[in-house]
Coordinates of C-alpha atoms and ligand atoms in Angstrom, one line a residue:
M1 CA 14.6 37.7 3.8
S2 CA 11.6 35.4 3.9
K3 CA 11.2 33.2 7.0
I4 CA 12.1 29.5 6.6
D5 CA 9.9 26.9 8.4
V6 CA 11.8 24.8 10.8
Y7 CA 10.9 21.2 11.7
D8 CA 12.0 18.4 14.0
V9 CA 11.5 15.8 11.3
V10 CA 10.9 16.0 7.5
I11 CA 9.7 12.9 5.8
V12 CA 10.2 12.6 2.0
G13 CA 7.4 10.5 0.7
A14 CA 3.7 10.1 1.6
G15 CA 3.5 6.4 0.6
I16 CA 2.5 3.8 3.2
C17 CA 6.0 3.8 4.7
G18 CA 6.2 7.6 5.0
L19 CA 2.7 7.9 6.4
I20 CA 3.1 5.2 9.0
T21 CA 6.4 6.7 10.1
A22 CA 4.6 10.0 10.4
Y23 CA 1.7 8.3 12.3
K24 CA 4.1 6.9 14.9
L25 CA 6.1 10.2 15.2
A26 CA 2.8 12.1 15.6
H27 CA 2.3 10.5 19.0
Y28 CA 5.2 12.6 20.3
K29 CA 5.7 16.3 20.8
L30 CA 7.4 17.0 17.4
N31 CA 7.0 19.4 14.5
I32 CA 6.7 17.1 11.5
L33 CA 6.5 17.8 7.7
V34 CA 5.8 15.3 5.0
I35 CA 6.7 16.2 1.4
D36 CA 5.5 14.3 -1.7
M37 CA 5.9 15.1 -5.4
N38 CA 2.4 13.7 -6.1
I39 CA -0.7 15.9 -5.4
E40 CA -2.2 13.4 -3.0
P41 CA -0.9 10.8 -0.6
G42 CA -0.3 7.2 -1.6
W43 CA 0.0 7.8 -5.3
G44 CA 3.3 6.0 -5.7
V45 CA 3.8 2.3 -5.4
S46 CA 1.3 2.3 -2.6
K47 CA -1.6 2.7 -5.1
G48 CA -0.7 -0.3 -7.2
H49 CA -0.4 -3.3 -4.8
A50 CA -2.6 -6.2 -3.8
A51 CA -3.5 -4.9 -0.4
I52 CA -2.8 -8.2 1.3
V53 CA -1.5 -8.4 4.9
H54 CA 1.0 -11.2 4.5
V55 CA 2.4 -13.8 6.8
I56 CA 4.9 -15.9 4.8
Q57 CA 7.8 -14.1 3.2
L58 CA 10.9 -16.2 2.4
P59 CA 13.7 -16.5 3.4
F60 CA 12.4 -16.4 7.0
K61 CA 15.7 -14.9 8.3
S62 CA 15.5 -11.9 6.0
L63 CA 14.6 -8.5 7.4
K64 CA 11.5 -8.2 5.2
S65 CA 10.2 -11.6 6.5
K66 CA 10.8 -10.6 10.2
L67 CA 9.2 -7.2 9.8
A68 CA 6.2 -8.6 7.9
R69 CA 5.4 -10.9 10.8
E70 CA 5.9 -8.1 13.2
G71 CA 3.9 -5.6 11.1
N72 CA 1.0 -7.9 10.3
R73 CA -1.0 -7.6 13.6
E74 CA 0.0 -4.0 14.2
L75 CA -1.3 -2.9 10.8
L76 CA -4.6 -4.5 11.5
K77 CA -4.7 -2.7 14.9
I78 CA -4.0 0.6 13.1
C79 CA -6.8 -0.2 10.6
E80 CA -9.2 -0.8 13.5
Y81 CA -8.2 2.4 15.2
L82 CA -8.7 4.4 12.0
K83 CA -11.9 2.5 11.2
V84 CA -10.4 1.2 7.9
R85 CA -12.2 -1.8 6.4
Y86 CA -10.5 -5.2 6.3
R87 CA -11.3 -8.9 6.1
K88 CA -9.3 -11.6 7.9
T89 CA -8.5 -14.7 5.8
S90 CA -5.9 -17.4 5.4
T91 CA -3.8 -18.7 2.6
L92 CA -4.0 -22.2 1.1
L93 CA -0.7 -23.4 -0.4
L94 CA -2.0 -25.9 -3.0
A95 CA -0.3 -29.2 -3.8
M96 CA -0.8 -29.7 -7.5
N97 CA 1.2 -32.9 -8.2
L98 CA 2.7 -36.0 -6.5
L99 CA 6.0 -34.3 -5.7
H100 CA 4.2 -31.5 -3.9
L101 CA 2.1 -34.1 -2.0
L102 CA 5.3 -35.9 -0.9
A103 CA 6.9 -32.7 0.2
L104 CA 3.8 -31.4 2.0
P105 CA 4.6 -32.8 5.5
L106 CA 8.2 -31.4 5.3
I107 CA 7.0 -28.0 4.2
Y108 CA 4.4 -28.0 6.9
L109 CA 7.1 -28.7 9.6
Y110 CA 9.3 -26.0 8.1
L111 CA 6.5 -23.4 8.3
K112 CA 5.5 -24.5 11.8
L113 CA 9.1 -24.2 13.0
N114 CA 9.5 -20.7 11.5
L115 CA 6.1 -19.3 12.3
K116 CA 6.7 -20.4 16.0
G117 CA 3.1 -20.6 17.0
E118 CA 2.5 -17.0 16.2
F119 CA 0.5 -17.9 13.1
K120 CA -1.2 -21.3 13.0
S121 CA -0.9 -23.7 10.0
R122 CA -2.4 -27.1 9.2
I123 CA -2.4 -29.7 6.4
I124 CA -5.8 -30.0 4.7
G125 CA -6.8 -33.2 2.9
R126 CA -8.6 -33.3 -0.4
R127 CA -12.0 -34.0 1.0
T128 CA -11.9 -31.2 3.5
L129 CA -10.5 -28.9 0.9
R130 CA -13.5 -29.6 -1.4
R131 CA -15.9 -28.9 1.5
I132 CA -14.3 -25.6 2.6
E133 CA -13.4 -24.3 -0.9
P134 CA -15.7 -25.9 -3.4
N135 CA -14.3 -23.9 -6.3
V136 CA -10.7 -25.2 -6.0
S137 CA -9.7 -27.2 -9.0
D138 CA -10.2 -31.0 -8.9
K139 CA -6.5 -31.4 -9.8
V140 CA -5.5 -30.0 -6.3
L141 CA -4.4 -33.0 -4.2
A142 CA -4.1 -31.3 -0.7
A143 CA -3.0 -28.0 0.9
I144 CA -1.4 -26.3 3.8
E145 CA -3.5 -23.6 5.3
V146 CA -1.7 -20.7 7.0
D147 CA -3.8 -18.3 9.2
G148 CA -3.2 -14.6 9.9
Y149 CA -3.7 -13.1 6.4
A150 CA -6.0 -10.1 5.7
V151 CA -7.2 -8.0 2.8
I152 CA -7.6 -4.3 3.5
D153 CA -9.1 -1.3 1.9
S154 CA -5.7 0.2 1.3
F155 CA -6.9 3.5 -0.1
D156 CA -8.9 4.1 3.0
L157 CA -5.8 3.2 5.1
I158 CA -3.8 5.8 3.2
Y159 CA -6.5 8.5 3.5
G160 CA -7.2 7.5 7.1
L161 CA -3.6 8.0 8.0
Y162 CA -3.5 11.3 6.1
E163 CA -6.6 12.6 7.8
F164 CA -5.3 11.5 11.3
L165 CA -2.0 13.2 10.6
K166 CA -3.7 16.5 9.5
I167 CA -6.0 16.6 12.5
N168 CA -2.9 16.0 14.7
S169 CA -1.0 18.9 13.3
V170 CA 1.4 17.1 10.9
H171 CA 2.2 19.4 8.0
F172 CA 2.1 18.4 4.3
V173 CA 3.5 19.7 1.1
F174 CA 2.1 18.0 -2.1
G175 CA 3.1 18.4 -5.7
E176 CA 6.7 19.4 -5.0
K177 CA 9.8 17.2 -5.5
V178 CA 12.7 17.4 -3.1
V179 CA 15.6 18.2 -5.4
R180 CA 18.4 19.2 -3.0
I181 CA 19.4 18.6 0.6
D182 CA 22.3 20.6 2.2
F183 CA 24.0 19.8 5.4
Q184 CA 24.2 22.7 7.9
E185 CA 25.6 22.6 11.4
D186 CA 22.5 21.5 13.3
F187 CA 20.1 21.4 10.5
L188 CA 19.4 19.9 7.1
K189 CA 18.2 22.4 4.4
I190 CA 15.7 20.9 2.1
Y191 CA 14.9 22.4 -1.3
T192 CA 11.9 21.6 -3.5
D193 CA 11.4 22.2 -7.2
G194 CA 8.5 24.5 -6.2
G195 CA 11.1 26.9 -4.9
R196 CA 10.5 26.3 -1.3
E197 CA 13.1 25.7 1.4
F198 CA 12.7 24.0 4.8
L199 CA 15.0 23.4 7.7
S200 CA 14.8 20.2 9.7
R201 CA 16.8 18.5 12.5
Y202 CA 16.1 15.0 11.1
L203 CA 15.1 13.6 7.8
V204 CA 13.5 10.3 6.8
N205 CA 13.9 9.2 3.2
A206 CA 10.7 7.2 2.4
G207 CA 10.8 7.8 -1.3
G208 CA 9.8 4.2 -2.3
L209 CA 10.7 3.6 -6.0
Y210 CA 12.6 6.9 -6.0
A211 CA 14.3 6.5 -2.6
D212 CA 17.5 5.7 -4.5
E213 CA 17.4 9.2 -6.1
V214 CA 16.6 10.9 -2.7
A215 CA 19.6 8.9 -1.2
R216 CA 21.8 10.2 -4.0
L217 CA 20.9 13.8 -2.9
L218 CA 22.4 12.9 0.4
G219 CA 25.6 11.3 -1.1
D220 CA 24.3 7.8 -0.5
Y221 CA 24.2 5.1 -3.2
V222 CA 21.9 2.2 -3.9
E223 CA 20.7 0.7 -7.2
F224 CA 17.3 -0.8 -7.6
E225 CA 16.2 -3.5 -10.1
L226 CA 12.7 -2.6 -11.2
G227 CA 10.3 -5.5 -10.8
K228 CA 7.0 -4.7 -12.5
G229 CA 3.9 -6.7 -11.3
V230 CA 0.6 -6.8 -13.0
M231 CA -2.7 -7.5 -11.2
I232 CA -6.1 -8.4 -12.8
V233 CA -9.3 -7.4 -11.1
F234 CA -12.3 -9.7 -11.8
E235 CA -16.0 -9.2 -11.2
K236 CA -16.2 -12.0 -8.5
Q237 CA -14.0 -13.6 -5.9
V238 CA -14.0 -17.4 -6.2
S239 CA -12.8 -18.5 -2.8
D240 CA -12.9 -17.3 0.8
R241 CA -9.2 -17.9 1.2
L242 CA -6.2 -16.8 -0.8
L243 CA -5.0 -19.6 -3.2
S244 CA -1.3 -20.0 -4.0
P245 CA 0.3 -22.8 -5.9
L246 CA 2.9 -24.6 -3.7
T247 CA 6.4 -24.0 -5.0
L248 CA 9.5 -26.1 -4.2
R249 CA 12.0 -23.6 -5.5
P250 CA 10.9 -20.1 -4.3
D251 CA 12.1 -17.0 -6.3
P252 CA 13.7 -14.6 -3.8
K253 CA 12.2 -11.6 -5.8
T254 CA 8.6 -12.7 -5.7
K255 CA 6.2 -14.7 -3.6
G256 CA 4.7 -15.9 -6.9
G257 CA 1.3 -14.3 -6.7
A258 CA -2.1 -15.9 -5.9
V259 CA -5.8 -16.0 -6.6
M260 CA -6.9 -13.3 -4.2
F261 CA -9.8 -11.0 -3.6
T262 CA -10.4 -7.4 -2.6
W263 CA -12.0 -6.3 0.7
D264 CA -15.2 -5.7 -1.2
G265 CA -15.4 -9.1 -2.9
K266 CA -13.9 -8.7 -6.3
G267 CA -11.5 -11.3 -7.7
L268 CA -7.8 -10.2 -7.8
W269 CA -5.2 -12.4 -9.6
G270 CA -1.5 -11.8 -9.8
P271 CA 1.0 -10.3 -9.6
N272 CA 3.6 -11.6 -12.1
L273 CA 7.2 -10.3 -12.1
R274 CA 8.8 -8.6 -15.1
I275 CA 12.1 -6.6 -14.9
V276 CA 11.8 -3.2 -16.6
R277 CA 14.2 -0.3 -17.0
D278 CA 12.0 2.7 -16.7
K279 CA 10.3 3.7 -13.4
N280 CA 7.4 5.2 -15.4
D281 CA 6.8 2.1 -17.4
L282 CA 3.4 1.0 -16.0
S283 CA 2.4 -0.5 -19.4
I284 CA 0.6 -3.8 -19.4
E285 CA 1.3 -6.3 -22.2
E286 CA -0.9 -9.1 -23.5
S287 CA 1.8 -11.5 -22.3
D288 CA 1.4 -10.3 -18.7
V289 CA -2.3 -11.0 -18.7
N290 CA -1.9 -14.4 -20.4
T291 CA 0.8 -15.4 -17.9
I292 CA -1.4 -14.6 -15.0
I293 CA -4.5 -16.2 -16.4
S294 CA -2.7 -19.4 -17.4
R295 CA -0.9 -19.7 -14.0
F296 CA -3.9 -19.1 -11.8
S297 CA -6.8 -20.5 -13.8
K298 CA -5.4 -24.0 -13.1
L299 CA -6.1 -23.5 -9.4
V300 CA -9.9 -23.0 -9.7
K301 CA -12.8 -24.4 -11.5
A302 CA -15.2 -21.4 -11.0
D303 CA -15.4 -18.5 -13.4
P304 CA -14.4 -15.2 -11.8
G305 CA -16.6 -13.3 -14.2
I306 CA -15.7 -10.2 -16.3
P307 CA -12.1 -9.1 -16.0
I308 CA -12.8 -5.5 -14.9
K309 CA -9.3 -4.0 -15.3
A310 CA -5.6 -4.7 -15.0
Y311 CA -3.2 -2.4 -13.2
S312 CA 0.5 -2.5 -12.5
G313 CA 3.1 -1.4 -9.9
I314 CA 6.9 -1.5 -9.8
R315 CA 8.8 -3.0 -6.9
P316 CA 12.2 -1.3 -6.1
I317 CA 14.4 -4.4 -5.6
P318 CA 17.9 -3.8 -4.1
P319 CA 20.8 -6.1 -4.8
I320 CA 20.4 -7.9 -1.5
N321 CA 16.7 -8.6 -2.2
D322 CA 15.8 -7.2 1.2
F323 CA 14.7 -4.0 3.0
I324 CA 17.6 -1.7 3.9
I325 CA 16.9 0.7 6.8
T326 CA 20.1 2.6 7.5
Y327 CA 21.6 6.0 8.6
S328 CA 22.9 8.0 5.7
K329 CA 26.7 7.7 5.4
K330 CA 26.9 11.5 5.8
S331 CA 24.8 11.9 9.0
R332 CA 22.9 9.9 11.6
R333 CA 20.2 12.6 11.5
I334 CA 19.1 11.0 8.2
V335 CA 17.4 7.6 8.0
N336 CA 17.0 5.9 4.5
I337 CA 14.2 3.4 4.0
L338 CA 15.4 1.5 0.8
G339 CA 14.1 -1.4 -1.2
T340 CA 10.5 -1.3 -0.1
E341 CA 9.4 -4.1 -2.3
S342 CA 6.6 -6.5 -1.2
P343 CA 5.6 -7.0 1.6
A344 CA 6.4 -3.4 2.7
L345 CA 2.7 -2.6 3.1
T346 CA 2.4 -5.4 5.7
S347 CA 5.8 -4.5 7.3
S348 CA 5.2 -0.7 7.3
P349 CA 4.5 -0.5 11.1
A350 CA 7.6 -2.5 11.9
I351 CA 9.7 -0.5 9.4
A352 CA 8.5 2.7 11.2
R353 CA 9.4 1.1 14.5
V354 CA 13.0 0.6 13.3
V355 CA 13.1 4.2 11.9
L356 CA 12.0 5.7 15.3
E357 CA 14.6 3.6 17.1
K358 CA 17.3 5.0 14.8
L359 CA 16.1 8.6 15.2
K360 CA 16.0 8.2 19.0
E361 CA 19.5 6.7 19.0
A362 CA 20.6 9.7 17.0
G363 CA 19.3 12.1 19.6
L364 CA 15.7 12.8 18.7
E365 CA 13.8 13.3 21.9
L366 CA 10.4 11.4 21.9
I367 CA 8.1 12.9 24.5
P368 CA 4.6 11.4 24.3
R369 CA 1.6 13.6 23.5
E370 CA -1.6 13.4 25.5
D371 CA -3.7 15.4 23.1
I372 CA -4.1 12.9 20.2
V373 CA -7.3 13.4 18.2
E374 CA -9.1 10.6 16.4
R375 CA -9.9 10.5 12.7
I376 CA -13.4 11.6 11.8
V377 CA -14.8 8.4 10.2
F378 CA -16.0 8.6 6.6
H379 CA -19.4 6.9 6.7
R380 CA -20.3 5.0 3.5
F381 CA -23.7 3.9 2.3
R382 CA -22.0 0.6 1.3
D383 CA -21.2 -0.2 4.9
K384 CA -24.1 1.4 6.6
P385 CA -27.1 2.1 4.3
E386 CA -28.7 4.1 7.2
C387 CA -25.8 6.6 6.7
G388 CA -26.8 7.2 3.0
K389 CA -28.0 10.8 2.9
S390 CA -28.4 11.2 -0.8
R391 CA -28.9 9.5 -4.2
L392 CA -26.7 6.7 -5.5
I393 CA -24.4 8.0 -8.1
C394 CA -22.3 4.8 -8.7
I395 CA -24.6 1.8 -8.9
C396 CA -21.8 -0.8 -9.2
N397 CA -20.0 0.2 -6.0
R398 CA -23.0 1.8 -4.3
V399 CA -21.5 5.2 -3.8
T400 CA -23.7 8.2 -3.1
E401 CA -23.4 11.8 -4.3
E402 CA -22.8 12.9 -0.7
E403 CA -19.8 10.6 -0.5
V404 CA -18.3 12.2 -3.7
R405 CA -18.9 15.7 -2.1
E406 CA -17.4 14.5 1.2
A407 CA -14.2 13.2 -0.7
V408 CA -13.8 16.7 -2.2
R409 CA -14.3 18.3 1.2
R410 CA -11.7 16.0 2.7
G411 CA -9.2 17.3 0.1
S412 CA -9.5 15.5 -3.2
K413 CA -9.4 17.9 -6.2
T414 CA -9.0 15.3 -9.0
L415 CA -11.2 12.4 -10.3
Q416 CA -8.5 9.9 -9.2
G417 CA -8.5 11.2 -5.7
V418 CA -12.3 11.0 -5.5
M419 CA -12.2 7.5 -7.0
F420 CA -9.6 6.2 -4.4
R421 CA -11.5 7.9 -1.5
T422 CA -14.9 6.6 -2.4
G423 CA -14.6 3.7 -4.9
V424 CA -16.8 5.6 -7.4
C425 CA -16.1 4.6 -11.1
M426 CA -14.2 1.6 -9.8
G427 CA -16.9 -1.0 -10.2
V428 CA -17.8 -3.4 -13.0
C429 CA -18.7 -0.5 -15.5
Q430 CA -15.5 1.4 -14.6
G431 CA -17.4 4.7 -14.7
S432 CA -19.1 4.3 -18.1
R433 CA -22.5 5.0 -16.4
C434 CA -21.6 7.6 -13.8
L435 CA -18.4 9.4 -14.9
S436 CA -20.0 12.5 -16.3
E437 CA -22.2 12.9 -13.2
V438 CA -19.3 12.4 -10.9
I439 CA -17.3 15.1 -12.8
E440 CA -20.3 17.5 -12.5
V441 CA -20.6 16.9 -8.7
I442 CA -16.8 17.4 -8.2
S443 CA -16.8 20.6 -10.2
D444 CA -19.9 21.8 -8.4
E445 CA -18.3 21.1 -5.0
L446 CA -15.1 22.8 -6.1
R447 CA -17.0 25.7 -7.8
V448 CA -15.1 25.3 -11.1
K449 CA -16.1 24.3 -14.6
P450 CA -16.1 20.5 -15.4
S451 CA -13.4 21.1 -18.0
N452 CA -11.1 22.2 -15.1
I453 CA -11.2 18.7 -13.5
T454 CA -8.3 16.4 -14.3
L455 CA -7.8 12.7 -13.7
R456 CA -4.6 13.1 -11.6
G457 CA -3.5 16.7 -12.0
G458 CA -1.1 18.2 -14.5
G459 CA -2.3 17.9 -18.1
S460 CA -4.5 14.8 -17.5
W461 CA -7.7 16.6 -18.7
I462 CA -10.9 14.6 -19.0
V463 CA -13.4 17.0 -20.6
K464 CA -12.6 18.6 -23.9
T465 CA -13.7 22.3 -24.4
S466 CA -14.7 23.2 -27.9
Ligands
FAD501 C1 2.2 -5.4 -7.9 C2 2.6 -5.2 -6.5 C3 1.8 -5.9 -5.5 C4 2.1 -5.7 -4.1 N1 1.3 -6.3 -3.2 C5 1.6 -6.2 -1.9 C6 0.8 -6.8 -0.9 O1 -0.2 -7.4 -1.2 N2 1.1 -6.6 0.4 C7 2.3 -6.0 0.8 O2 2.5 -5.9 2.0 N3 3.0 -5.3 -0.1 C8 2.7 -5.4 -1.4 N4 3.5 -4.7 -2.4 C9 4.5 -3.9 -1.9 C10 4.0 -2.5 -1.5 O3 3.1 -2.0 -2.4 C11 5.1 -1.5 -1.4 O4 6.2 -2.1 -0.8 C12 4.8 -0.2 -0.7 O5 3.6 0.3 -1.3 C13 5.9 0.8 -0.7 O6 5.5 1.9 -0.1 P1 6.5 3.1 0.0 O7 5.9 4.1 1.0 O8 7.9 2.7 0.4 O9 6.6 3.7 -1.4 P2 5.6 4.6 -2.3 O10 4.2 4.2 -2.1 O11 6.2 4.6 -3.7 O12 5.8 6.1 -1.7 C14 6.9 6.9 -1.9 C15 6.5 8.3 -2.1 O13 7.6 9.1 -2.2 C16 7.4 10.2 -3.1 N5 8.7 10.7 -3.5 C17 9.7 10.0 -4.0 N6 10.8 10.8 -4.3 C18 10.4 12.1 -3.9 C19 11.0 13.3 -3.9 N7 12.3 13.5 -4.4 N8 10.3 14.4 -3.5 C20 9.0 14.3 -3.0 N9 8.4 13.1 -3.0 C21 9.1 12.0 -3.4 C22 6.6 9.5 -4.2 O14 5.8 10.4 -4.9 C23 5.7 8.5 -3.4 O15 4.4 8.9 -3.1 C24 3.2 -4.9 -3.7 C25 3.9 -4.2 -4.7 C26 3.6 -4.3 -6.1 C27 4.4 -3.6 -7.1

């Protein structure tokens, strides 16, 4: 009989919630395994968000609102520790009409009361607004500015966490789906569709959009509404702050989107919200793009330049419109993280804190480790030109050949993995200039033919062989 690996904790899902939970657990003397059905970490909902570290999430008394405010600063501390790039900013809630203007003092007081001095806010008059944000539309009458926001390089956060976890002895299984979980006396037996079996004392369901299906394997039940959101990336950012139209009747399912930007200075507008039925339906319709452009172009008078691309993600929205972090009905050795809609990226350290408390309460012993090893920083030419060891391969995003090779050495075997790790082919030309060279370098580094390289594994071939 073959030997079955035994773990203290198995985490299903290597999205931001699973990885941050693993990051916290890795600071204790535990044997941890993370399983993900994708071939690299963070390829679920965590690849299709806006990468904003939020402050305001309504209603303030909801779990997602409290955990976002708690997670906000800790996430930035984790970014600093892992040397992940981020930019601090604030949000301007823009008063677009007389009603908004009249409501402004009340909304300001409401925010001040609920943010309790943790995050500062202020009313900004029209003249000051013009001075600090000259590209804001002339139709904007005033604004409330809320501090404490940030935009992060979320791909680097995902890979930074993954690299930290690998170097600190956390085990990973990629490309295999957990399809069955059996309860044994002191253990859970976990089966994957790759034919593997693992034993674990505890299990965390961090399955994101598919956490309902993982929960069902455990005999638990939750149903998600699927809230698709589309984002449009533009050539240029038009403001130094995030711009959001003030709304007097907030929708509990969405913050309403904003004119935003990425950590590297591209414009990012959206998301909208459209309920869909299929978890794989990441299609983008003309109406999505038109809705976003008509909603947000009213806020600014500057041109954000060429729309580079649009992408979408799906939020798993549970009936209570809030995160659910609970023990399985079958056993306290299992913690389900359910309904990780926005802002679960921001909240992830606080979600993980709750998970650890639950595991501890259920008997998991947390003995601190003293041998934690730091992530080896991935130096980029873009940040430190003096670190550029080789020729530029992607002119738009200033990525060198050496960075592409380093991404492969750090574990990426697909074009998408290399793109997310380095930013190559993700600039204005979207790879039309450098794609073939990037594939050649990846194939050279992997010692395979270019025709063996796929976009994201499976049958997603890029080069056709004659
Ligand atoms: C358009 C949009 C914009 C957003 N913007 C923001 C934002 O700016 N700020 C913010 O804070 N939040 C934002 N969010 C929310 C945020 O992206 C998500 O809440 C977060 O990424 C969820 O992470 P997760 O780890 O729960 O899920 P995921 O990233 O989906 O990870 C779950 C993982 O589990 C794996 N998995 C599932 N089932 C199995 C199985 N049976 N076996 C093996 N593996 C399995 C999946 O492959 C996946 O990798 C946004 C969301 C959307 C859709």
